[in-house]
Amino acid sequence: MTSDAAIRARFQVIWPGFSLDIDLDLPGRGVTALFGHSGSGKTTLLRCLAGLERQSIGLLNFKGEVWQDNARGICRPTYRRPLGYVFQEASLFPHLSVRKNLDYGRKRVNGGHKVSLDHAVELLDIGRLLDRMPDRLSGGERQRVAIARALATSPELLLMDEPLAALDMKRRNEILPYLERLHDELEIPVFYVSHAPDEIARLADHVVLLAEGRVVAAGGLREILARLDLPTAFAEDAGVVIEAVVADHDETYHLTRLDFPGGSVAVARRPEAIGRRLRFRVHARDVSLALARAEGTSILNLLPATVVEVADADTPAHVLVRLDAGGTPLIARITRRSHAHLGVTPDKAMWAQIKAVALLA
Amino acid sequence: MPSDANFAAIWLTLRLATIATAILLIVGTPIAWWLARTHSKWKGIVGAVVALPLVLPPTVLGFYLLIVLGPHGPVGQLTQSLGWGVLPFTFAGLVVASVLYSMPFVVQPLQQAFEAIGVRPLEVAATLRASPWDAFFSIVLPLAKPGFITASILGFAHTVGEFGVVLMIGGNIPEKTRVVSVQIYDHVEALEYAEAHVLAGGMLLFSFLVLLALYSRKGTSAWK
């Protein structure tokens, strides 16, 4: 097994009206998003990994250690799996203070603490909450404590089940930066269940797309987002995520240039220093196509790109066009009429006009 | 002031209720836990059997206990072969009868408390490395504390208040099986109304205070 496929998971769960049947090689580091509609089995898969799903039959090999292999009668109970789990809703023990909640798992772990309590407290910025009872915390604070409590056990695997789903937009935006810090600082693999494309675009390195208990697609974030054949999940929200570097600030026009393989875009002046990495998202609906480089246009961002493939969009009036802009994938959503008039066919060289980019940090 | 005989009856009643409540908490907790967690088809049957004393006339329960625990009953033969004699008309027999009779008053509050906690805290505890036993003692017991308090109060008070079962299985032996409720009955039979008033008034006050404590506690969190 390579380090990229360090976790081997094969699970079957059969319930009346639902079955999960997956067979995955999962990466041993980075954030893997389990994505799909409700009822697609993403939470069930997460619970199987944790050993919480009693009826699951299968195999789980975590970096060479067998956690479950029902064929050989092996199934480690949850409390013997070195993992952290963050539940969707607040799951703090109501009779214990924040400090005692944090200690609960930590003092039950044998051996050295790789993640110190101080580090977890600092990472989630909960130092001033330690002596409070959970019912004196806001929803966002509770979830931060729950994440810190999971981290304080020094898990080898972190499982998060829509940790932001129960929060409103404001709280969600309050926690996302902490999750991004986790992404940057943690060495362990993180599995993150979500049905919000923007969360995934911000946090994930890998994506497993689930539908009706089956794996529809699995792979790197950019590769998955740029695929046109993936049904409904991303359809109304098709687009790509591009990782770029802050290259230059133009003080005259208050613009910042972001460079990425195959080109660059100008965006409204960003606070980040030159050299910082930023992710941004380009929605397919914000990309139009031209046969030649447009002159006399107000659109700043024009990229030469080659057509890779054309697919049906979410309405019969539109098509999705996948493009290759010097190594960076782009998706354009254009009308079927323009598609016919411009003769958009694979390998055709065109100009992509990007009307807007959404920065994700 | 209560007479010596009344004191003996009060002392016996408190001893009986304390021992029965202690046994009920030990026996009732696993039963309540099982009832709160199981999906077994036996759940309905076990739940109904536990609840039977709520609706049965105490004389019915007392009658069957007398037969089962008696010298020719299966349990009676067992206790005799173990050299314990027979249980009816002894304090031990009264304890056994009280445990059965007050069972629903302990099991049901516990079962409700366990059901209200749900499985999620146990799953959370498991992801924090707590074994099921560990989680039961560190999470379930503290969270179910209000249920345990209610169960103890109801179990104790109900045992203090029983009459029919005691009369059937315990008879009326001073300092052995003559509890307060039976003593009151004796006083009234003998037209000793003054003595009866002391005990009856005491029981009334005791019951009211127990219920007052119970109902004023509702709505407050137990861990504050």
PDB file of N, CA, C and O in Angstrom, chain B residues 143-195:
ATOM      1  N   LEU B 143     -25.961  11.301  34.421  1.00  0.00           N
ATOM      2  CA  LEU B 143     -27.053  11.910  33.654  1.00  0.00           C
ATOM      3  C   LEU B 143     -28.411  11.400  34.121  1.00  0.00           C
ATOM      4  O   LEU B 143     -29.415  12.095  33.994  1.00  0.00           O
ATOM      5  N   ALA B 144     -28.448  10.168  34.634  1.00  0.00           N
ATOM      6  CA  ALA B 144     -29.727   9.590  35.059  1.00  0.00           C
ATOM      7  C   ALA B 144     -30.003   9.855  36.531  1.00  0.00           C
ATOM      8  O   ALA B 144     -30.951   9.299  37.087  1.00  0.00           O
ATOM      9  N   LYS B 145     -29.211  10.693  37.153  1.00  0.00           N
ATOM     10  CA  LYS B 145     -29.359  10.927  38.593  1.00  0.00           C
ATOM     11  C   LYS B 145     -30.786  11.345  38.970  1.00  0.00           C
ATOM     12  O   LYS B 145     -31.347  10.802  39.935  1.00  0.00           O
ATOM     13  N   PRO B 146     -31.412  12.253  38.239  1.00  0.00           N
ATOM     14  CA  PRO B 146     -32.794  12.602  38.609  1.00  0.00           C
ATOM     15  C   PRO B 146     -33.703  11.377  38.595  1.00  0.00           C
ATOM     16  O   PRO B 146     -34.563  11.225  39.472  1.00  0.00           O
ATOM     17  N   GLY B 147     -33.498  10.492  37.621  1.00  0.00           N
ATOM     18  CA  GLY B 147     -34.290   9.271  37.547  1.00  0.00           C
ATOM     19  C   GLY B 147     -34.038   8.369  38.741  1.00  0.00           C
ATOM     20  O   GLY B 147     -34.969   7.759  39.283  1.00  0.00           O
ATOM     21  N   PHE B 148     -32.775   8.278  39.179  1.00  0.00           N
ATOM     22  CA  PHE B 148     -32.459   7.442  40.333  1.00  0.00           C
ATOM     23  C   PHE B 148     -33.079   8.011  41.607  1.00  0.00           C
ATOM     24  O   PHE B 148     -33.547   7.255  42.463  1.00  0.00           O
ATOM     25  N   ILE B 149     -33.069   9.343  41.721  1.00  0.00           N
ATOM     26  CA  ILE B 149     -33.665   9.949  42.917  1.00  0.00           C
ATOM     27  C   ILE B 149     -35.172   9.687  42.938  1.00  0.00           C
ATOM     28  O   ILE B 149     -35.737   9.247  43.945  1.00  0.00           O
ATOM     29  N   THR B 150     -35.822   9.917  41.796  1.00  0.00           N
ATOM     30  CA  THR B 150     -37.262   9.651  41.710  1.00  0.00           C
ATOM     31  C   THR B 150     -37.561   8.184  42.025  1.00  0.00           C
ATOM     32  O   THR B 150     -38.470   7.869  42.806  1.00  0.00           O
ATOM     33  N   ALA B 151     -36.769   7.286  41.431  1.00  0.00           N
ATOM     34  CA  ALA B 151     -37.001   5.852  41.639  1.00  0.00           C
ATOM     35  C   ALA B 151     -36.826   5.484  43.108  1.00  0.00           C
ATOM     36  O   ALA B 151     -37.629   4.716  43.667  1.00  0.00           O
ATOM     37  N   SER B 152     -35.820   6.042  43.767  1.00  0.00           N
ATOM     38  CA  SER B 152     -35.585   5.719  45.177  1.00  0.00           C
ATOM     39  C   SER B 152     -36.732   6.217  46.039  1.00  0.00           C
ATOM     40  O   SER B 152     -37.224   5.501  46.914  1.00  0.00           O
ATOM     41  N   ILE B 153     -37.152   7.443  45.791  1.00  0.00           N
ATOM     42  CA  ILE B 153     -38.231   8.017  46.599  1.00  0.00           C
ATOM     43  C   ILE B 153     -39.515   7.210  46.420  1.00  0.00           C
ATOM     44  O   ILE B 153     -40.172   6.820  47.395  1.00  0.00           O
ATOM     45  N   LEU B 154     -39.860   6.923  45.165  1.00  0.00           N
ATOM     46  CA  LEU B 154     -41.102   6.203  44.902  1.00  0.00           C
ATOM     47  C   LEU B 154     -41.030   4.783  45.443  1.00  0.00           C
ATOM     48  O   LEU B 154     -41.987   4.283  46.040  1.00  0.00           O
ATOM     49  N   GLY B 155     -39.908   4.111  45.247  1.00  0.00           N
ATOM     50  CA  GLY B 155     -39.751   2.737  45.725  1.00  0.00           C
ATOM     51  C   GLY B 155     -39.872   2.683  47.240  1.00  0.00           C
ATOM     52  O   GLY B 155     -40.571   1.818  47.801  1.00  0.00           O
ATOM     53  N   PHE B 156     -39.199   3.616  47.912  1.00  0.00           N
ATOM     54  CA  PHE B 156     -39.221   3.665  49.370  1.00  0.00           C
ATOM     55  C   PHE B 156     -40.638   3.959  49.865  1.00  0.00           C
ATOM     56  O   PHE B 156     -41.186   3.237  50.697  1.00  0.00           O
ATOM     57  N   ALA B 157     -41.229   5.017  49.321  1.00  0.00           N
ATOM     58  CA  ALA B 157     -42.550   5.444  49.796  1.00  0.00           C
ATOM     59  C   ALA B 157     -43.602   4.386  49.530  1.00  0.00           C
ATOM     60  O   ALA B 157     -44.479   4.135  50.359  1.00  0.00           O
ATOM     61  N   HIS B 158     -43.505   3.749  48.375  1.00  0.00           N
ATOM     62  CA  HIS B 158     -44.504   2.744  48.050  1.00  0.00           C
ATOM     63  C   HIS B 158     -44.385   1.529  48.964  1.00  0.00           C
ATOM     64  O   HIS B 158     -45.386   0.924  49.351  1.00  0.00           O
ATOM     65  N   THR B 159     -43.147   1.173  49.327  1.00  0.00           N
ATOM     66  CA  THR B 159     -42.964   0.048  50.247  1.00  0.00           C
ATOM     67  C   THR B 159     -43.522   0.393  51.632  1.00  0.00           C
ATOM     68  O   THR B 159     -44.155  -0.441  52.283  1.00  0.00           O
ATOM     69  N   VAL B 160     -43.276   1.638  52.051  1.00  0.00           N
ATOM     70  CA  VAL B 160     -43.821   2.071  53.339  1.00  0.00           C
ATOM     71  C   VAL B 160     -45.350   1.979  53.324  1.00  0.00           C
ATOM     72  O   VAL B 160     -45.977   1.621  54.319  1.00  0.00           O
ATOM     73  N   GLY B 161     -45.935   2.258  52.165  1.00  0.00           N
ATOM     74  CA  GLY B 161     -47.386   2.363  52.084  1.00  0.00           C
ATOM     75  C   GLY B 161     -48.106   1.056  51.816  1.00  0.00           C
ATOM     76  O   GLY B 161     -49.336   1.035  51.760  1.00  0.00           O
ATOM     77  N   GLU B 162     -47.402  -0.061  51.669  1.00  0.00           N
ATOM     78  CA  GLU B 162     -48.119  -1.287  51.298  1.00  0.00           C
ATOM     79  C   GLU B 162     -48.835  -1.899  52.514  1.00  0.00           C
ATOM     80  O   GLU B 162     -48.420  -1.720  53.663  1.00  0.00           O
ATOM     81  N   PHE B 163     -49.896  -2.616  52.206  1.00  0.00           N
ATOM     82  CA  PHE B 163     -50.673  -3.201  53.289  1.00  0.00           C
ATOM     83  C   PHE B 163     -51.129  -4.624  52.940  1.00  0.00           C
ATOM     84  O   PHE B 163     -50.817  -5.587  53.634  1.00  0.00           O
ATOM     85  N   GLY B 164     -51.800  -4.728  51.812  1.00  0.00           N
ATOM     86  CA  GLY B 164     -52.397  -6.007  51.442  1.00  0.00           C
ATOM     87  C   GLY B 164     -51.375  -7.128  51.309  1.00  0.00           C
ATOM     88  O   GLY B 164     -51.556  -8.227  51.865  1.00  0.00           O
ATOM     89  N   VAL B 165     -50.288  -6.843  50.590  1.00  0.00           N
ATOM     90  CA  VAL B 165     -49.285  -7.880  50.366  1.00  0.00           C
ATOM     91  C   VAL B 165     -48.662  -8.296  51.698  1.00  0.00           C
ATOM     92  O   VAL B 165     -48.438  -9.483  51.967  1.00  0.00           O
ATOM     93  N   VAL B 166     -48.417  -7.301  52.553  1.00  0.00           N
ATOM     94  CA  VAL B 166     -47.800  -7.572  53.849  1.00  0.00           C
ATOM     95  C   VAL B 166     -48.683  -8.501  54.670  1.00  0.00           C
ATOM     96  O   VAL B 166     -48.217  -9.481  55.267  1.00  0.00           O
ATOM     97  N   LEU B 167     -49.954  -8.191  54.646  1.00  0.00           N
ATOM     98  CA  LEU B 167     -50.876  -8.984  55.447  1.00  0.00           C
ATOM     99  C   LEU B 167     -50.927 -10.429  54.938  1.00  0.00           C
ATOM    100  O   LEU B 167     -50.959 -11.383  55.725  1.00  0.00           O
ATOM    101  N   MET B 168     -50.894 -10.590  53.619  1.00  0.00           N
ATOM    102  CA  MET B 168     -50.984 -11.921  53.031  1.00  0.00           C
ATOM    103  C   MET B 168     -49.708 -12.722  53.297  1.00  0.00           C
ATOM    104  O   MET B 168     -49.767 -13.885  53.666  1.00  0.00           O
ATOM    105  N   ILE B 169     -48.538 -12.112  53.101  1.00  0.00           N
ATOM    106  CA  ILE B 169     -47.295 -12.874  53.113  1.00  0.00           C
ATOM    107  C   ILE B 169     -46.600 -12.787  54.473  1.00  0.00           C
ATOM    108  O   ILE B 169     -45.850 -13.675  54.848  1.00  0.00           O
ATOM    109  N   GLY B 170     -46.880 -11.681  55.208  1.00  0.00           N
ATOM    110  CA  GLY B 170     -46.121 -11.466  56.439  1.00  0.00           C
ATOM    111  C   GLY B 170     -46.934 -11.743  57.683  1.00  0.00           C
ATOM    112  O   GLY B 170     -46.383 -11.967  58.760  1.00  0.00           O
ATOM    113  N   GLY B 171     -48.248 -11.682  57.508  1.00  0.00           N
ATOM    114  CA  GLY B 171     -49.067 -11.825  58.702  1.00  0.00           C
ATOM    115  C   GLY B 171     -48.931 -10.601  59.577  1.00  0.00           C
ATOM    116  O   GLY B 171     -48.773  -9.494  59.080  1.00  0.00           O
ATOM    117  N   ASN B 172     -48.917 -10.838  60.859  1.00  0.00           N
ATOM    118  CA  ASN B 172     -49.000  -9.708  61.781  1.00  0.00           C
ATOM    119  C   ASN B 172     -48.203 -10.050  63.040  1.00  0.00           C
ATOM    120  O   ASN B 172     -48.745 -10.181  64.127  1.00  0.00           O
ATOM    121  N   ILE B 173     -46.878 -10.240  62.847  1.00  0.00           N
ATOM    122  CA  ILE B 173     -46.042 -10.671  63.955  1.00  0.00           C
ATOM    123  C   ILE B 173     -45.262  -9.467  64.468  1.00  0.00           C
ATOM    124  O   ILE B 173     -44.491  -8.868  63.706  1.00  0.00           O
ATOM    125  N   PRO B 174     -45.452  -9.091  65.744  1.00  0.00           N
ATOM    126  CA  PRO B 174     -44.773  -7.910  66.276  1.00  0.00           C
ATOM    127  C   PRO B 174     -43.261  -8.004  66.070  1.00  0.00           C
ATOM    128  O   PRO B 174     -42.668  -9.066  66.252  1.00  0.00           O
ATOM    129  N   GLU B 175     -42.650  -6.898  65.675  1.00  0.00           N
ATOM    130  CA  GLU B 175     -41.214  -6.740  65.466  1.00  0.00           C
ATOM    131  C   GLU B 175     -40.653  -7.614  64.350  1.00  0.00           C
ATOM    132  O   GLU B 175     -39.455  -7.638  64.133  1.00  0.00           O
ATOM    133  N   LYS B 176     -41.504  -8.393  63.698  1.00  0.00           N
ATOM    134  CA  LYS B 176     -41.018  -9.203  62.577  1.00  0.00           C
ATOM    135  C   LYS B 176     -41.710  -8.770  61.291  1.00  0.00           C
ATOM    136  O   LYS B 176     -41.052  -8.509  60.282  1.00  0.00           O
ATOM    137  N   THR B 177     -43.002  -8.713  61.323  1.00  0.00           N
ATOM    138  CA  THR B 177     -43.737  -8.386  60.106  1.00  0.00           C
ATOM    139  C   THR B 177     -44.830  -7.352  60.353  1.00  0.00           C
ATOM    140  O   THR B 177     -45.558  -7.015  59.439  1.00  0.00           O
ATOM    141  N   ARG B 178     -44.970  -6.880  61.587  1.00  0.00           N
ATOM    142  CA  ARG B 178     -46.025  -5.910  61.843  1.00  0.00           C
ATOM    143  C   ARG B 178     -45.522  -4.506  61.529  1.00  0.00           C
ATOM    144  O   ARG B 178     -44.911  -3.852  62.366  1.00  0.00           O
ATOM    145  N   VAL B 179     -45.768  -4.059  60.272  1.00  0.00           N
ATOM    146  CA  VAL B 179     -45.325  -2.731  59.825  1.00  0.00           C
ATOM    147  C   VAL B 179     -46.394  -1.702  60.194  1.00  0.00           C
ATOM    148  O   VAL B 179     -47.454  -2.061  60.716  1.00  0.00           O
ATOM    149  N   VAL B 180     -46.127  -0.437  59.917  1.00  0.00           N
ATOM    150  CA  VAL B 180     -46.990   0.648  60.373  1.00  0.00           C
ATOM    151  C   VAL B 180     -48.425   0.478  59.870  1.00  0.00           C
ATOM    152  O   VAL B 180     -49.381   0.608  60.629  1.00  0.00           O
ATOM    153  N   SER B 181     -48.568   0.165  58.574  1.00  0.00           N
ATOM    154  CA  SER B 181     -49.914   0.094  58.011  1.00  0.00           C
ATOM    155  C   SER B 181     -50.726  -1.001  58.709  1.00  0.00           C
ATOM    156  O   SER B 181     -51.922  -0.823  58.967  1.00  0.00           O
ATOM    157  N   VAL B 182     -50.072  -2.103  59.024  1.00  0.00           N
ATOM    158  CA  VAL B 182     -50.766  -3.192  59.717  1.00  0.00           C
ATOM    159  C   VAL B 182     -51.078  -2.794  61.160  1.00  0.00           C
ATOM    160  O   VAL B 182     -52.159  -3.097  61.690  1.00  0.00           O
ATOM    161  N   GLN B 183     -50.128  -2.093  61.791  1.00  0.00           N
ATOM    162  CA  GLN B 183     -50.314  -1.628  63.162  1.00  0.00           C
ATOM    163  C   GLN B 183     -51.536  -0.699  63.257  1.00  0.00           C
ATOM    164  O   GLN B 183     -52.327  -0.798  64.197  1.00  0.00           O
ATOM    165  N   ILE B 184     -51.679   0.180  62.262  1.00  0.00           N
ATOM    166  CA  ILE B 184     -52.839   1.079  62.247  1.00  0.00           C
ATOM    167  C   ILE B 184     -54.125   0.257  62.197  1.00  0.00           C
ATOM    168  O   ILE B 184     -55.075   0.497  62.937  1.00  0.00           O
ATOM    169  N   TYR B 185     -54.117  -0.746  61.323  1.00  0.00           N
ATOM    170  CA  TYR B 185     -55.286  -1.628  61.175  1.00  0.00           C
ATOM    171  C   TYR B 185     -55.623  -2.279  62.516  1.00  0.00           C
ATOM    172  O   TYR B 185     -56.782  -2.315  62.926  1.00  0.00           O
ATOM    173  N   ASP B 186     -54.580  -2.751  63.224  1.00  0.00           N
ATOM    174  CA  ASP B 186     -54.782  -3.360  64.543  1.00  0.00           C
ATOM    175  C   ASP B 186     -55.414  -2.376  65.526  1.00  0.00           C
ATOM    176  O   ASP B 186     -56.358  -2.709  66.240  1.00  0.00           O
ATOM    177  N   HIS B 187     -54.846  -1.151  65.558  1.00  0.00           N
ATOM    178  CA  HIS B 187     -55.362  -0.140  66.474  1.00  0.00           C
ATOM    179  C   HIS B 187     -56.830   0.143  66.202  1.00  0.00           C
ATOM    180  O   HIS B 187     -57.636   0.234  67.132  1.00  0.00           O
ATOM    181  N   VAL B 188     -57.170   0.255  64.928  1.00  0.00           N
ATOM    182  CA  VAL B 188     -58.554   0.579  64.595  1.00  0.00           C
ATOM    183  C   VAL B 188     -59.468  -0.570  64.992  1.00  0.00           C
ATOM    184  O   VAL B 188     -60.536  -0.368  65.573  1.00  0.00           O
ATOM    185  N   GLU B 189     -59.018  -1.793  64.718  1.00  0.00           N
ATOM    186  CA  GLU B 189     -59.786  -2.976  65.114  1.00  0.00           C
ATOM    187  C   GLU B 189     -60.063  -2.965  66.615  1.00  0.00           C
ATOM    188  O   GLU B 189     -61.146  -3.321  67.060  1.00  0.00           O
ATOM    189  N   ALA B 190     -59.026  -2.548  67.375  1.00  0.00           N
ATOM    190  CA  ALA B 190     -59.137  -2.540  68.839  1.00  0.00           C
ATOM    191  C   ALA B 190     -59.746  -1.254  69.363  1.00  0.00           C
ATOM    192  O   ALA B 190     -59.740  -1.027  70.574  1.00  0.00           O
ATOM    193  N   LEU B 191     -60.204  -0.403  68.449  1.00  0.00           N
ATOM    194  CA  LEU B 191     -60.808   0.886  68.788  1.00  0.00           C
ATOM    195  C   LEU B 191     -59.853   1.820  69.536  1.00  0.00           C
ATOM    196  O   LEU B 191     -60.270   2.670  70.296  1.00  0.00           O
ATOM    197  N   GLU B 192     -58.523   1.637  69.304  1.00  0.00           N
ATOM    198  CA  GLU B 192     -57.532   2.537  69.917  1.00  0.00           C
ATOM    199  C   GLU B 192     -57.309   3.707  68.978  1.00  0.00           C
ATOM    200  O   GLU B 192     -56.255   3.810  68.316  1.00  0.00           O
ATOM    201  N   TYR B 193     -58.273   4.565  68.861  1.00  0.00           N
ATOM    202  CA  TYR B 193     -58.221   5.619  67.853  1.00  0.00           C
ATOM    203  C   TYR B 193     -57.086   6.599  68.096  1.00  0.00           C
ATOM    204  O   TYR B 193     -56.499   7.124  67.154  1.00  0.00           O
ATOM    205  N   ALA B 194     -56.774   6.882  69.370  1.00  0.00           N
ATOM    206  CA  ALA B 194     -55.697   7.833  69.659  1.00  0.00           C
ATOM    207  C   ALA B 194     -54.381   7.314  69.080  1.00  0.00           C
ATOM    208  O   ALA B 194     -53.639   8.042  68.402  1.00  0.00           O
ATOM    209  N   GLU B 195     -54.094   6.021  69.350  1.00  0.00           N
ATOM    210  CA  GLU B 195     -52.875   5.401  68.822  1.00  0.00           C
ATOM    211  C   GLU B 195     -52.895   5.406  67.292  1.00  0.00           C
ATOM    212  O   GLU B 195     -51.899   5.714  66.642  1.00  0.00           O
TER     213      GLU B 195
END
